[in-house]
Amino acid sequence: ESAQSRDLRRVIAVVCCLSFRFKFAAERAHFPLTSCILSSADRNCWCINKPIVGGVCGKSMNCARKNHFCNQICHSGSCGDCVEVVETQCFCGKTIAQLPCAFVGVDKSSGGGFACEKLCDEELTCGNHRCEKGCHSPPCGMCALSPQVRDYCACEKTQLSTAQKMSRSDCLSTVPSCGQPCGKPLSCLAGHSCDQICGHTAECGPCQKTVDVLCACGNKVFSLKCSTDEESARTTARCKVVC
């Protein structure tokens, strides 16, 4: 760099700082000096958030990754969060995405840096069941059916007594029944509840009831199985009357 260029750069810097001080003189009595580590003039930058040297900050980012540096123009204060894009797996390891470094951990035991929309499906510590939660940060936790965790009957309406809990040896032991109807919601047209007795081993559905469904124009009523899906119900419940 020539001497003429250096002098011109310093003149510009002085003008910039003088105008800045004049503008904010009524608000600030003291102007902190922030050193620019790339300043070839070997002097402090006087402008707050004003680039007068034109160099990149270059400071190491506080992100636990040693090869990430601040790419902002010389500035005062904190460099902020690291926005360097890194490739990372989700917590369950099924999805890979590129995210800003600040959102991604560096501890490999954490399993990744974000939650995808898939099921975790990790084998639980019991060795008998798999995690049914959505993708999440570890650990998965204890099996929901273990005697130490399960506090309610099979239909989850009645709390188990101490004796009932102690009667179970592990997560494969049968969860006691309260003797009442299961009551879990069914996937059916009318939204009925399961009327099987608490503790039944088969799936709750399908709904065994029938419901009356009006056709689209309202001229005829059709009697359909409540377990019919909505699309099939719309197709079946059609009269032959011209609307």
Short mmCIF file of C-alpha atoms in Angstrom, two decimals:
data_model
loop_
_atom_site.label_atom_id
_atom_site.label_comp_id
_atom_site.label_asym_id
_atom_site.label_seq_id
_atom_site.Cartn_x
_atom_site.Cartn_y
_atom_site.Cartn_z
CA GLU A 1 0.00 0.00 0.00
CA SER A 2 1.41 3.39 -1.01
CA ALA A 3 1.90 6.25 1.43
CA GLN A 4 -0.71 8.29 -0.47
CA SER A 5 -3.32 5.52 -0.06
CA ARG A 6 -2.54 5.23 3.65
CA ASP A 7 -2.94 8.96 4.17
CA LEU A 8 -6.22 9.00 2.25
CA ARG A 9 -7.55 6.11 4.33
CA ARG A 10 -6.67 7.89 7.57
CA VAL A 11 -8.36 11.10 6.42
CA ILE A 12 -11.54 9.18 5.62
CA ALA A 13 -11.39 7.51 9.03
CA VAL A 14 -11.01 10.83 10.84
CA VAL A 15 -13.91 12.41 8.93
CA CYS A 16 -16.09 9.40 9.65
CA CYS A 17 -15.33 9.46 13.35
CA LEU A 18 -15.72 13.22 13.69
CA SER A 19 -19.17 13.10 12.09
CA PHE A 20 -20.12 10.20 14.31
CA ARG A 21 -18.99 12.01 17.47
CA PHE A 22 -20.86 15.16 16.47
CA LYS A 23 -24.09 13.24 15.87
CA PHE A 24 -24.07 11.47 19.21
CA ALA A 25 -22.23 14.00 21.41
CA ALA A 26 -25.42 14.86 23.29
CA GLU A 27 -26.07 11.21 24.10
CA ARG A 28 -22.65 9.86 24.89
CA ALA A 29 -19.91 11.34 27.00
CA HIS A 30 -17.47 8.53 26.36
CA PHE A 31 -16.78 6.59 23.19
CA PRO A 32 -15.32 3.12 23.82
CA LEU A 33 -12.47 2.08 21.57
CA THR A 34 -12.70 -1.33 19.94
CA SER A 35 -9.50 -2.71 18.51
CA CYS A 36 -9.66 -4.11 14.98
CA ILE A 37 -7.37 -7.13 14.84
CA LEU A 38 -6.86 -6.66 11.07
CA SER A 39 -6.05 -2.94 11.17
CA SER A 40 -2.87 -2.38 9.17
CA ALA A 41 -2.71 1.12 10.63
CA ASP A 42 -2.02 -0.43 14.08
CA ARG A 43 -4.63 1.76 15.77
CA ASN A 44 -8.05 1.44 17.38
CA CYS A 45 -11.28 1.76 15.41
CA TRP A 46 -13.15 4.80 16.75
CA CYS A 47 -16.58 4.22 15.21
CA ILE A 48 -19.09 2.08 17.05
CA ASN A 49 -20.57 -0.38 14.56
CA LYS A 50 -18.98 1.69 11.79
CA PRO A 51 -16.39 0.01 9.55
CA ILE A 52 -13.52 2.46 9.09
CA VAL A 53 -10.73 -0.02 8.37
CA GLY A 54 -12.65 -2.20 5.91
CA GLY A 55 -11.21 -5.44 7.29
CA VAL A 56 -13.10 -8.54 8.40
CA CYS A 57 -13.30 -9.03 12.19
CA GLY A 58 -11.77 -12.52 12.09
CA LYS A 59 -12.14 -13.31 15.80
CA SER A 60 -12.76 -16.92 16.81
CA MET A 61 -16.45 -17.57 17.36
CA ASN A 62 -17.70 -18.73 20.74
CA CYS A 63 -19.17 -21.93 19.29
CA ALA A 64 -16.78 -24.66 20.51
CA ARG A 65 -15.55 -25.18 16.94
CA LYS A 66 -12.00 -23.93 16.56
CA ASN A 67 -12.20 -23.33 12.81
CA HIS A 68 -15.10 -20.85 12.80
CA PHE A 69 -14.36 -17.12 12.71
CA CYS A 70 -16.40 -13.91 12.60
CA ASN A 71 -16.97 -12.78 9.01
CA GLN A 72 -18.47 -9.41 9.91
CA ILE A 73 -16.77 -6.16 8.99
CA CYS A 74 -14.73 -4.76 11.90
CA HIS A 75 -17.23 -4.02 14.68
CA SER A 76 -17.56 -3.34 18.40
CA GLY A 77 -19.12 -5.62 21.00
CA SER A 78 -19.93 -9.31 20.75
CA CYS A 79 -19.64 -11.17 17.47
CA GLY A 80 -23.02 -12.79 18.16
CA ASP A 81 -24.05 -16.36 17.39
CA CYS A 82 -22.06 -18.38 14.90
CA VAL A 83 -23.96 -18.56 11.60
CA GLU A 84 -21.50 -20.85 9.83
CA VAL A 85 -23.53 -23.63 8.17
CA VAL A 86 -22.69 -27.16 9.31
CA GLU A 87 -24.06 -30.53 8.29
CA THR A 88 -25.58 -32.51 11.12
CA GLN A 89 -27.82 -35.48 11.82
CA CYS A 90 -31.07 -35.22 13.71
CA PHE A 91 -31.32 -36.71 17.21
CA CYS A 92 -32.59 -40.07 15.96
CA GLY A 93 -30.01 -40.18 13.15
CA LYS A 94 -32.51 -40.69 10.31
CA THR A 95 -32.31 -37.21 8.75
CA ILE A 96 -29.38 -35.02 7.72
CA ALA A 97 -29.70 -31.24 7.36
CA GLN A 98 -27.57 -28.12 7.13
CA LEU A 99 -28.08 -25.71 10.01
CA PRO A 100 -26.36 -22.66 11.52
CA CYS A 101 -23.57 -23.73 13.86
CA ALA A 102 -25.19 -21.95 16.84
CA PHE A 103 -28.09 -24.43 16.73
CA VAL A 104 -25.93 -27.55 16.59
CA GLY A 105 -24.12 -29.17 19.50
CA VAL A 106 -20.60 -30.56 19.26
CA ASP A 107 -21.07 -33.38 21.77
CA LYS A 108 -21.45 -36.56 19.72
CA SER A 109 -23.36 -38.21 22.56
CA SER A 110 -26.19 -35.73 22.07
CA GLY A 111 -27.16 -37.58 18.91
CA GLY A 112 -27.43 -34.48 16.70
CA GLY A 113 -28.67 -30.94 16.61
CA PHE A 114 -32.37 -30.95 15.74
CA ALA A 115 -35.55 -33.02 15.89
CA CYS A 116 -36.95 -34.36 12.62
CA GLU A 117 -40.57 -35.44 12.13
CA LYS A 118 -39.93 -39.19 12.37
CA LEU A 119 -40.36 -41.54 15.31
CA CYS A 120 -37.35 -42.12 17.54
CA ASP A 121 -37.69 -45.95 17.46
CA GLU A 122 -34.57 -46.40 19.59
CA GLU A 123 -34.43 -49.60 21.64
CA LEU A 124 -35.20 -48.84 25.28
CA THR A 125 -33.05 -49.97 28.19
CA CYS A 126 -35.60 -52.68 29.01
CA GLY A 127 -34.59 -54.48 25.81
CA ASN A 128 -38.22 -55.38 25.09
CA HIS A 129 -39.70 -52.21 23.62
CA ARG A 130 -38.72 -49.31 21.39
CA CYS A 131 -39.19 -45.59 21.94
CA GLU A 132 -42.50 -44.37 20.51
CA LYS A 133 -41.76 -40.66 20.94
CA GLY A 134 -41.04 -38.33 18.07
CA CYS A 135 -37.37 -37.64 17.32
CA HIS A 136 -35.89 -36.11 20.50
CA SER A 137 -32.65 -35.41 22.31
CA PRO A 138 -31.40 -38.34 24.41
CA PRO A 139 -32.03 -40.13 26.64
CA CYS A 140 -35.28 -41.88 25.74
CA GLY A 141 -36.11 -42.52 29.37
CA MET A 142 -37.42 -45.66 31.02
CA CYS A 143 -39.95 -47.96 29.38
CA ALA A 144 -43.46 -46.62 29.98
CA LEU A 145 -44.63 -50.14 30.89
CA SER A 146 -42.00 -50.77 33.57
CA PRO A 147 -43.33 -51.27 37.14
CA GLN A 148 -41.32 -48.24 38.27
CA VAL A 149 -43.06 -45.97 35.76
CA ARG A 150 -46.54 -47.36 35.18
CA ASP A 151 -48.92 -45.93 37.80
CA TYR A 152 -52.28 -46.53 36.11
CA CYS A 153 -54.35 -49.46 34.87
CA ALA A 154 -54.32 -50.63 31.26
CA CYS A 155 -56.88 -48.03 30.14
CA GLU A 156 -55.06 -45.35 32.15
CA LYS A 157 -58.12 -44.15 34.07
CA THR A 158 -57.54 -45.74 37.49
CA GLN A 159 -54.39 -45.39 39.61
CA LEU A 160 -52.82 -48.68 40.66
CA SER A 161 -52.41 -49.58 44.29
CA THR A 162 -48.99 -50.31 45.77
CA ALA A 163 -49.80 -54.02 45.86
CA GLN A 164 -50.82 -54.01 42.18
CA LYS A 165 -47.59 -52.29 41.19
CA MET A 166 -45.46 -54.70 43.23
CA SER A 167 -47.18 -57.67 41.58
CA ARG A 168 -45.44 -56.81 38.30
CA SER A 169 -41.85 -57.97 37.85
CA ASP A 170 -40.97 -56.16 34.60
CA CYS A 171 -42.42 -54.30 31.62
CA LEU A 172 -43.71 -57.56 30.09
CA SER A 173 -45.92 -58.29 33.10
CA THR A 174 -49.62 -57.71 32.48
CA VAL A 175 -50.84 -54.27 33.54
CA PRO A 176 -53.78 -54.74 35.96
CA SER A 177 -57.31 -54.01 34.76
CA CYS A 178 -59.76 -51.72 36.51
CA GLY A 179 -62.68 -53.78 35.17
CA GLN A 180 -64.31 -50.81 33.44
CA PRO A 181 -64.79 -50.22 29.70
CA CYS A 182 -61.58 -49.16 28.02
CA GLY A 183 -62.99 -45.84 26.80
CA LYS A 184 -60.18 -44.94 24.40
CA PRO A 185 -61.40 -42.97 21.34
CA LEU A 186 -61.92 -44.96 18.14
CA SER A 187 -61.14 -43.84 14.62
CA CYS A 188 -64.71 -43.88 13.33
CA LEU A 189 -67.30 -41.56 11.79
CA ALA A 190 -69.08 -40.71 15.06
CA GLY A 191 -66.04 -40.73 17.36
CA HIS A 192 -67.24 -43.55 19.61
CA SER A 193 -65.18 -44.95 22.48
CA CYS A 194 -63.88 -48.49 22.89
CA ASP A 195 -66.37 -50.54 24.94
CA GLN A 196 -64.05 -53.52 25.53
CA ILE A 197 -63.03 -54.16 29.14
CA CYS A 198 -59.85 -52.49 30.37
CA GLY A 199 -56.84 -54.71 29.79
CA HIS A 200 -57.96 -56.26 26.50
CA THR A 201 -55.02 -57.46 24.41
CA ALA A 202 -56.43 -56.81 20.93
CA GLU A 203 -56.53 -53.40 19.27
CA CYS A 204 -59.39 -51.11 20.30
CA GLY A 205 -61.01 -50.96 16.87
CA PRO A 206 -62.82 -51.26 14.63
CA CYS A 207 -66.07 -49.66 15.81
CA GLN A 208 -68.94 -52.16 15.60
CA LYS A 209 -71.78 -49.62 15.64
CA THR A 210 -73.80 -48.24 12.73
CA VAL A 211 -74.65 -44.61 12.02
CA ASP A 212 -77.12 -42.78 9.81
CA VAL A 213 -75.55 -40.59 7.15
CA LEU A 214 -77.39 -38.08 4.96
CA CYS A 215 -76.50 -37.86 1.31
CA ALA A 216 -74.99 -34.61 0.06
CA CYS A 217 -78.34 -33.12 -1.02
CA GLY A 218 -80.13 -34.30 2.13
CA ASN A 219 -82.83 -36.33 0.34
CA LYS A 220 -81.91 -39.78 1.67
CA VAL A 221 -80.49 -41.36 4.82
CA PHE A 222 -77.97 -44.20 4.54
CA SER A 223 -77.13 -46.63 7.35
CA LEU A 224 -73.37 -47.28 7.35
CA LYS A 225 -70.85 -49.04 9.55
CA CYS A 226 -69.33 -46.42 11.81
CA SER A 227 -65.87 -47.80 11.02
CA THR A 228 -66.26 -46.71 7.36
CA ASP A 229 -63.70 -44.08 6.44
CA GLU A 230 -64.96 -40.63 5.46
CA GLU A 231 -64.04 -40.90 1.78
CA SER A 232 -65.90 -44.21 1.39
CA ALA A 233 -68.88 -42.79 3.31
CA ARG A 234 -69.14 -39.84 0.91
CA THR A 235 -69.02 -42.19 -2.07
CA THR A 236 -71.58 -44.65 -0.64
CA ALA A 237 -74.05 -42.11 0.72
CA ARG A 238 -75.27 -40.81 -2.63
CA CYS A 239 -78.89 -40.86 -3.74
CA LYS A 240 -79.97 -40.98 -7.38
CA VAL A 241 -82.04 -37.82 -7.19
CA VAL A 242 -80.86 -35.00 -9.42
CA CYS A 243 -79.91 -32.04 -7.22
#
